[in-house]
Amino acid sequence: MRSDRGQLDIFDHSAHRMAAANRLAAEYAQLAYNFPPTVRDERVKHYISEAERYEAIAAQVERKAP
């Protein structure tokens, strides 16, 4: 049976880890000189917005935890 891996694992894909990965990807996207500057900026903005989204999810979880 084939798994499409559509659902993330809560242990391997924690919100903190995903945010850190997106921050790192944003740093590397700034250095990707094979893209024009406008595309690089779009990629950096995307990765940073994803990191902020995951950080917001992590903050919600921390507030709800006893």
Coordinates of C-alpha atoms in Angstrom, one line a residue:
M1 CA 0.0 0.0 0.0
R2 CA 1.3 3.4 -1.0
S3 CA 1.3 6.3 1.5
D4 CA 1.1 9.8 0.1
R5 CA 2.5 11.3 3.3
G6 CA -0.2 13.9 3.3
Q7 CA -0.5 13.9 7.0
L8 CA 2.5 15.0 9.0
D9 CA 3.8 13.1 12.0
I10 CA 3.4 15.1 15.2
F11 CA 6.8 14.0 16.5
D12 CA 8.9 14.4 13.4
H13 CA 7.1 17.6 12.3
S14 CA 6.7 19.7 15.4
A15 CA 5.7 23.3 14.9
H16 CA 9.0 24.5 16.5
R17 CA 11.0 22.3 14.2
M18 CA 9.1 23.3 11.1
A19 CA 9.5 27.0 12.0
A20 CA 13.2 26.6 12.4
A21 CA 13.5 24.7 9.1
N22 CA 11.6 27.5 7.3
R23 CA 13.9 30.2 8.9
L24 CA 16.9 28.2 7.6
A25 CA 15.3 27.9 4.2
A26 CA 14.8 31.7 4.1
E27 CA 18.5 32.2 4.9
Y28 CA 19.5 29.8 2.0
A29 CA 17.0 31.5 -0.3
Q30 CA 18.7 34.8 0.2
L31 CA 21.9 33.2 -1.1
A32 CA 20.4 31.4 -4.1
Y33 CA 22.0 33.5 -6.8
N34 CA 20.6 31.3 -9.6
F35 CA 17.3 33.2 -9.1
P36 CA 16.7 36.8 -10.0
P37 CA 16.5 39.2 -7.1
T38 CA 12.7 39.5 -7.3
V39 CA 12.2 35.8 -7.1
R40 CA 14.7 35.5 -4.3
D41 CA 12.7 38.1 -2.3
E42 CA 9.5 36.3 -2.9
R43 CA 11.0 33.0 -1.8
V44 CA 12.4 34.6 1.4
K45 CA 9.0 36.2 2.2
H46 CA 7.3 32.9 1.7
Y47 CA 9.6 31.0 4.0
I48 CA 9.4 33.7 6.7
S49 CA 5.6 33.8 6.5
E50 CA 5.5 30.0 6.9
A51 CA 7.9 30.2 9.8
E52 CA 5.7 32.8 11.5
R53 CA 2.7 30.6 10.8
Y54 CA 4.3 27.6 12.5
E55 CA 5.5 29.8 15.4
A56 CA 1.9 31.0 15.9
I57 CA 0.7 27.4 16.0
A58 CA 3.4 26.5 18.5
A59 CA 2.4 29.5 20.7
Q60 CA -1.3 28.4 20.6
V61 CA -0.3 24.9 21.7
E62 CA 1.9 26.2 24.5
R63 CA -0.9 28.4 25.8
K64 CA -3.4 25.5 25.8
A65 CA -1.0 23.0 27.5
P66 CA -1.5 22.7 31.2

